[in-house]
């Protein structure tokens, strides 16, 4: 495959989605570690198949080293699938109503009882100290 053809096809892909190859290898190592396996058994009742991380790592190496378009396509599709799985619960949420704009009173002052409670807090004392302190040092 010539370079021009590779460049043309790679423009159509979402290559920005491809992470550094080490990240895929780290995810695979983390997924197959003893602590992760115990966690998977506790949460799911069985271990999770981690081979997709290893396949992503191999495809990433093929893309980085050889500019293999098919490996890049597979990797981008895998990233899209992972993203869709992460967002699946968000889209399935029927409890909360999604807003298109912030509430009208989002920047109103705090109620009096919260403002009074905040006056006596240690955090407020520390904020007062740091507001008047200069952190600039000229040598």
C-alpha positions as protocol buffer text, in pm:
chain_id: "A"
residue {
  index: 1
  type: UNK
  ca { x: 0 y: 0 z: 0 }
}
residue {
  index: 2
  type: UNK
  ca { x: 150 y: 332 z: -97 }
}
residue {
  index: 3
  type: UNK
  ca { x: 185 y: 630 z: 137 }
}
residue {
  index: 4
  type: UNK
  ca { x: -69 y: 851 z: -44 }
}
residue {
  index: 5
  type: UNK
  ca { x: -340 y: 586 z: -18 }
}
residue {
  index: 6
  type: UNK
  ca { x: -262 y: 538 z: 351 }
}
residue {
  index: 7
  type: UNK
  ca { x: -282 y: 913 z: 417 }
}
residue {
  index: 8
  type: UNK
  ca { x: -616 y: 937 z: 234 }
}
residue {
  index: 9
  type: UNK
  ca { x: -774 y: 656 z: 434 }
}
residue {
  index: 10
  type: UNK
  ca { x: -631 y: 778 z: 766 }
}
residue {
  index: 11
  type: UNK
  ca { x: -797 y: 1119 z: 716 }
}
residue {
  index: 12
  type: UNK
  ca { x: -1139 y: 950 z: 727 }
}
residue {
  index: 13
  type: UNK
  ca { x: -1067 y: 783 z: 1062 }
}
residue {
  index: 14
  type: UNK
  ca { x: -1099 y: 937 z: 1409 }
}
residue {
  index: 15
  type: UNK
  ca { x: -730 y: 882 z: 1482 }
}
residue {
  index: 16
  type: UNK
  ca { x: -745 y: 1121 z: 1777 }
}
residue {
  index: 17
  type: UNK
  ca { x: -926 y: 844 z: 1964 }
}
residue {
  index: 18
  type: UNK
  ca { x: -621 y: 618 z: 1959 }
}
residue {
  index: 19
  type: UNK
  ca { x: -438 y: 634 z: 2290 }
}
residue {
  index: 20
  type: UNK
  ca { x: -66 y: 571 z: 2346 }
}
residue {
  index: 21
  type: UNK
  ca { x: 7 y: 199 z: 2308 }
}
residue {
  index: 22
  type: UNK
  ca { x: 141 y: 170 z: 2663 }
}
residue {
  index: 23
  type: UNK
  ca { x: -204 y: 256 z: 2796 }
}
residue {
  index: 24
  type: UNK
  ca { x: -358 y: -50 z: 2631 }
}
residue {
  index: 25
  type: UNK
  ca { x: -85 y: -270 z: 2772 }
}
residue {
  index: 26
  type: UNK
  ca { x: -130 y: -118 z: 3118 }
}
residue {
  index: 27
  type: UNK
  ca { x: -506 y: -174 z: 3100 }
}
residue {
  index: 28
  type: UNK
  ca { x: -447 y: -538 z: 3006 }
}
residue {
  index: 29
  type: UNK
  ca { x: -199 y: -586 z: 3291 }
}
residue {
  index: 30
  type: UNK
  ca { x: -439 y: -421 z: 3535 }
}
residue {
  index: 31
  type: UNK
  ca { x: -733 y: -628 z: 3412 }
}
residue {
  index: 32
  type: UNK
  ca { x: -543 y: -956 z: 3455 }
}
residue {
  index: 33
  type: UNK
  ca { x: -386 y: -876 z: 3793 }
}
residue {
  index: 34
  type: UNK
  ca { x: -479 y: -1080 z: 4100 }
}
residue {
  index: 35
  type: UNK
  ca { x: -649 y: -787 z: 4273 }
}
residue {
  index: 36
  type: UNK
  ca { x: -859 y: -711 z: 3965 }
}
residue {
  index: 37
  type: UNK
  ca { x: -955 y: -1076 z: 3928 }
}
residue {
  index: 38
  type: UNK
  ca { x: -1072 y: -1083 z: 4290 }
}
residue {
  index: 39
  type: UNK
  ca { x: -1267 y: -762 z: 4235 }
}
residue {
  index: 40
  type: UNK
  ca { x: -1425 y: -904 z: 3918 }
}
residue {
  index: 41
  type: UNK
  ca { x: -1527 y: -1220 z: 4105 }
}
residue {
  index: 42
  type: UNK
  ca { x: -1679 y: -1011 z: 4384 }
}
residue {
  index: 43
  type: UNK
  ca { x: -1870 y: -774 z: 4153 }
}
residue {
  index: 44
  type: UNK
  ca { x: -1965 y: -994 z: 3856 }
}
residue {
  index: 45
  type: UNK
  ca { x: -1942 y: -1344 z: 4001 }
}
residue {
  index: 46
  type: UNK
  ca { x: -1685 y: -1443 z: 3737 }
}
residue {
  index: 47
  type: UNK
  ca { x: -1373 y: -1304 z: 3578 }
}
residue {
  index: 48
  type: UNK
  ca { x: -1394 y: -1063 z: 3286 }
}
residue {
  index: 49
  type: UNK
  ca { x: -1243 y: -1135 z: 2944 }
}
residue {
  index: 50
  type: UNK
  ca { x: -945 y: -899 z: 2913 }
}
residue {
  index: 51
  type: UNK
  ca { x: -829 y: -1010 z: 2568 }
}
residue {
  index: 52
  type: UNK
  ca { x: -976 y: -703 z: 2399 }
}
residue {
  index: 53
  type: UNK
  ca { x: -713 y: -490 z: 2577 }
}
residue {
  index: 54
  type: UNK
  ca { x: -436 y: -713 z: 2443 }
}
residue {
  index: 55
  type: UNK
  ca { x: -585 y: -704 z: 2092 }
}
residue {
  index: 56
  type: UNK
  ca { x: -603 y: -324 z: 2114 }
}
residue {
  index: 57
  type: UNK
  ca { x: -238 y: -315 z: 2219 }
}
residue {
  index: 58
  type: UNK
  ca { x: -135 y: -532 z: 1922 }
}
residue {
  index: 59
  type: UNK
  ca { x: -341 y: -319 z: 1681 }
}
residue {
  index: 60
  type: UNK
  ca { x: -192 y: -3 z: 1826 }
}
residue {
  index: 61
  type: UNK
  ca { x: 159 y: -134 z: 1767 }
}
residue {
  index: 62
  type: UNK
  ca { x: 67 y: -229 z: 1410 }
}
residue {
  index: 63
  type: UNK
  ca { x: -68 y: 122 z: 1352 }
}
residue {
  index: 64
  type: UNK
  ca { x: 224 y: 304 z: 1515 }
}
residue {
  index: 65
  type: UNK
  ca { x: 500 y: 93 z: 1361 }
}
residue {
  index: 66
  type: UNK
  ca { x: 361 y: -9 z: 1021 }
}
residue {
  index: 67
  type: UNK
  ca { x: 78 y: 244 z: 963 }
}
residue {
  index: 68
  type: UNK
  ca { x: -162 y: -48 z: 914 }
}
residue {
  index: 69
  type: UNK
  ca { x: -498 y: 112 z: 828 }
}
residue {
  index: 70
  type: UNK
  ca { x: -702 y: -197 z: 914 }
}
residue {
  index: 71
  type: UNK
  ca { x: -545 y: -208 z: 1261 }
}
residue {
  index: 72
  type: UNK
  ca { x: -628 y: 161 z: 1309 }
}
residue {
  index: 73
  type: UNK
  ca { x: -989 y: 105 z: 1199 }
}
residue {
  index: 74
  type: UNK
  ca { x: -1024 y: -185 z: 1441 }
}
residue {
  index: 75
  type: UNK
  ca { x: -873 y: 21 z: 1721 }
}
residue {
  index: 76
  type: UNK
  ca { x: -1099 y: 322 z: 1657 }
}
residue {
  index: 77
  type: UNK
  ca { x: -1405 y: 95 z: 1645 }
}
residue {
  index: 78
  type: UNK
  ca { x: -1297 y: -62 z: 1973 }
}
residue {
  index: 79
  type: UNK
  ca { x: -1261 y: 283 z: 2133 }
}
residue {
  index: 80
  type: UNK
  ca { x: -1606 y: 384 z: 2005 }
}
residue {
  index: 81
  type: UNK
  ca { x: -1756 y: 65 z: 2146 }
}
residue {
  index: 82
  type: UNK
  ca { x: -1592 y: 127 z: 2487 }
}
residue {
  index: 83
  type: UNK
  ca { x: -1720 y: 485 z: 2484 }
}
residue {
  index: 84
  type: UNK
  ca { x: -2074 y: 371 z: 2401 }
}
residue {
  index: 85
  type: UNK
  ca { x: -2062 y: 115 z: 2683 }
}
residue {
  index: 86
  type: UNK
  ca { x: -1951 y: 385 z: 2929 }
}
residue {
  index: 87
  type: UNK
  ca { x: -2236 y: 614 z: 2824 }
}
residue {
  index: 88
  type: UNK
  ca { x: -2499 y: 339 z: 2811 }
}
residue {
  index: 89
  type: UNK
  ca { x: -2618 y: 397 z: 3169 }
}
residue {
  index: 90
  type: UNK
  ca { x: -2627 y: 773 z: 3114 }
}
residue {
  index: 91
  type: UNK
  ca { x: -2854 y: 740 z: 2814 }
}
residue {
  index: 92
  type: UNK
  ca { x: -3071 y: 479 z: 2987 }
}
residue {
  index: 93
  type: UNK
  ca { x: -3128 y: 709 z: 3287 }
}
residue {
  index: 94
  type: UNK
  ca { x: -3497 y: 787 z: 3322 }
}
residue {
  index: 95
  type: UNK
  ca { x: -3481 y: 926 z: 3677 }
}
residue {
  index: 96
  type: UNK
  ca { x: -3331 y: 1269 z: 3610 }
}
residue {
  index: 97
  type: UNK
  ca { x: -3443 y: 1519 z: 3353 }
}
residue {
  index: 98
  type: UNK
  ca { x: -3150 y: 1655 z: 3152 }
}
residue {
  index: 99
  type: UNK
  ca { x: -3123 y: 2033 z: 3149 }
}
residue {
  index: 100
  type: UNK
  ca { x: -3049 y: 2248 z: 2848 }
}
residue {
  index: 101
  type: UNK
  ca { x: -2960 y: 2554 z: 3059 }
}
residue {
  index: 102
  type: UNK
  ca { x: -2871 y: 2622 z: 3423 }
}
residue {
  index: 103
  type: UNK
  ca { x: -3145 y: 2706 z: 3674 }
}
residue {
  index: 104
  type: UNK
  ca { x: -3243 y: 3073 z: 3698 }
}
residue {
  index: 105
  type: UNK
  ca { x: -3115 y: 3110 z: 4054 }
}
residue {
  index: 106
  type: UNK
  ca { x: -2787 y: 2922 z: 4011 }
}
residue {
  index: 107
  type: UNK
  ca { x: -2574 y: 3221 z: 4123 }
}
residue {
  index: 108
  type: UNK
  ca { x: -2794 y: 3361 z: 4402 }
}
residue {
  index: 109
  type: UNK
  ca { x: -2625 y: 3423 z: 4739 }
}
residue {
  index: 110
  type: UNK
  ca { x: -2625 y: 3136 z: 4986 }
}
residue {
  index: 111
  type: UNK
  ca { x: -2912 y: 3116 z: 5236 }
}
residue {
  index: 112
  type: UNK
  ca { x: -2843 y: 3282 z: 5572 }
}
residue {
  index: 113
  type: UNK
  ca { x: -2814 y: 2958 z: 5768 }
}
residue {
  index: 114
  type: UNK
  ca { x: -2542 y: 2829 z: 5534 }
}
residue {
  index: 115
  type: UNK
  ca { x: -2357 y: 3163 z: 5535 }
}
residue {
  index: 116
  type: UNK
  ca { x: -2360 y: 3168 z: 5919 }
}
residue {
  index: 117
  type: UNK
  ca { x: -2235 y: 2810 z: 5938 }
}
residue {
  index: 118
  type: UNK
  ca { x: -1957 y: 2896 z: 5696 }
}
residue {
  index: 119
  type: UNK
  ca { x: -1843 y: 3197 z: 5905 }
}
residue {
  index: 120
  type: UNK
  ca { x: -1742 y: 2974 z: 6194 }
}
residue {
  index: 121
  type: UNK
  ca { x: -1562 y: 2713 z: 5986 }
}
residue {
  index: 122
  type: UNK
  ca { x: -1190 y: 2645 z: 5989 }
}
residue {
  index: 123
  type: UNK
  ca { x: -1189 y: 2657 z: 5611 }
}
residue {
  index: 124
  type: UNK
  ca { x: -1317 y: 3015 z: 5613 }
}
residue {
  index: 125
  type: UNK
  ca { x: -1038 y: 3113 z: 5857 }
}
residue {
  index: 126
  type: UNK
  ca { x: -776 y: 2957 z: 5630 }
}
residue {
  index: 127
  type: UNK
  ca { x: -922 y: 3129 z: 5323 }
}
residue {
  index: 128
  type: UNK
  ca { x: -903 y: 3465 z: 5501 }
}
residue {
  index: 129
  type: UNK
  ca { x: -537 y: 3403 z: 5583 }
}
residue {
  index: 130
  type: UNK
  ca { x: -444 y: 3305 z: 5228 }
}
residue {
  index: 131
  type: UNK
  ca { x: -639 y: 3590 z: 5064 }
}
residue {
  index: 132
  type: UNK
  ca { x: -417 y: 3850 z: 5230 }
}
residue {
  index: 133
  type: UNK
  ca { x: -95 y: 3656 z: 5184 }
}
residue {
  index: 134
  type: UNK
  ca { x: 141 y: 3713 z: 4894 }
}
residue {
  index: 135
  type: UNK
  ca { x: 276 y: 3403 z: 4725 }
}
residue {
  index: 136
  type: UNK
  ca { x: 508 y: 3588 z: 4490 }
}
residue {
  index: 137
  type: UNK
  ca { x: 876 y: 3553 z: 4564 }
}
residue {
  index: 138
  type: UNK
  ca { x: 1134 y: 3750 z: 4370 }
}
residue {
  index: 139
  type: UNK
  ca { x: 1492 y: 3644 z: 4396 }
}
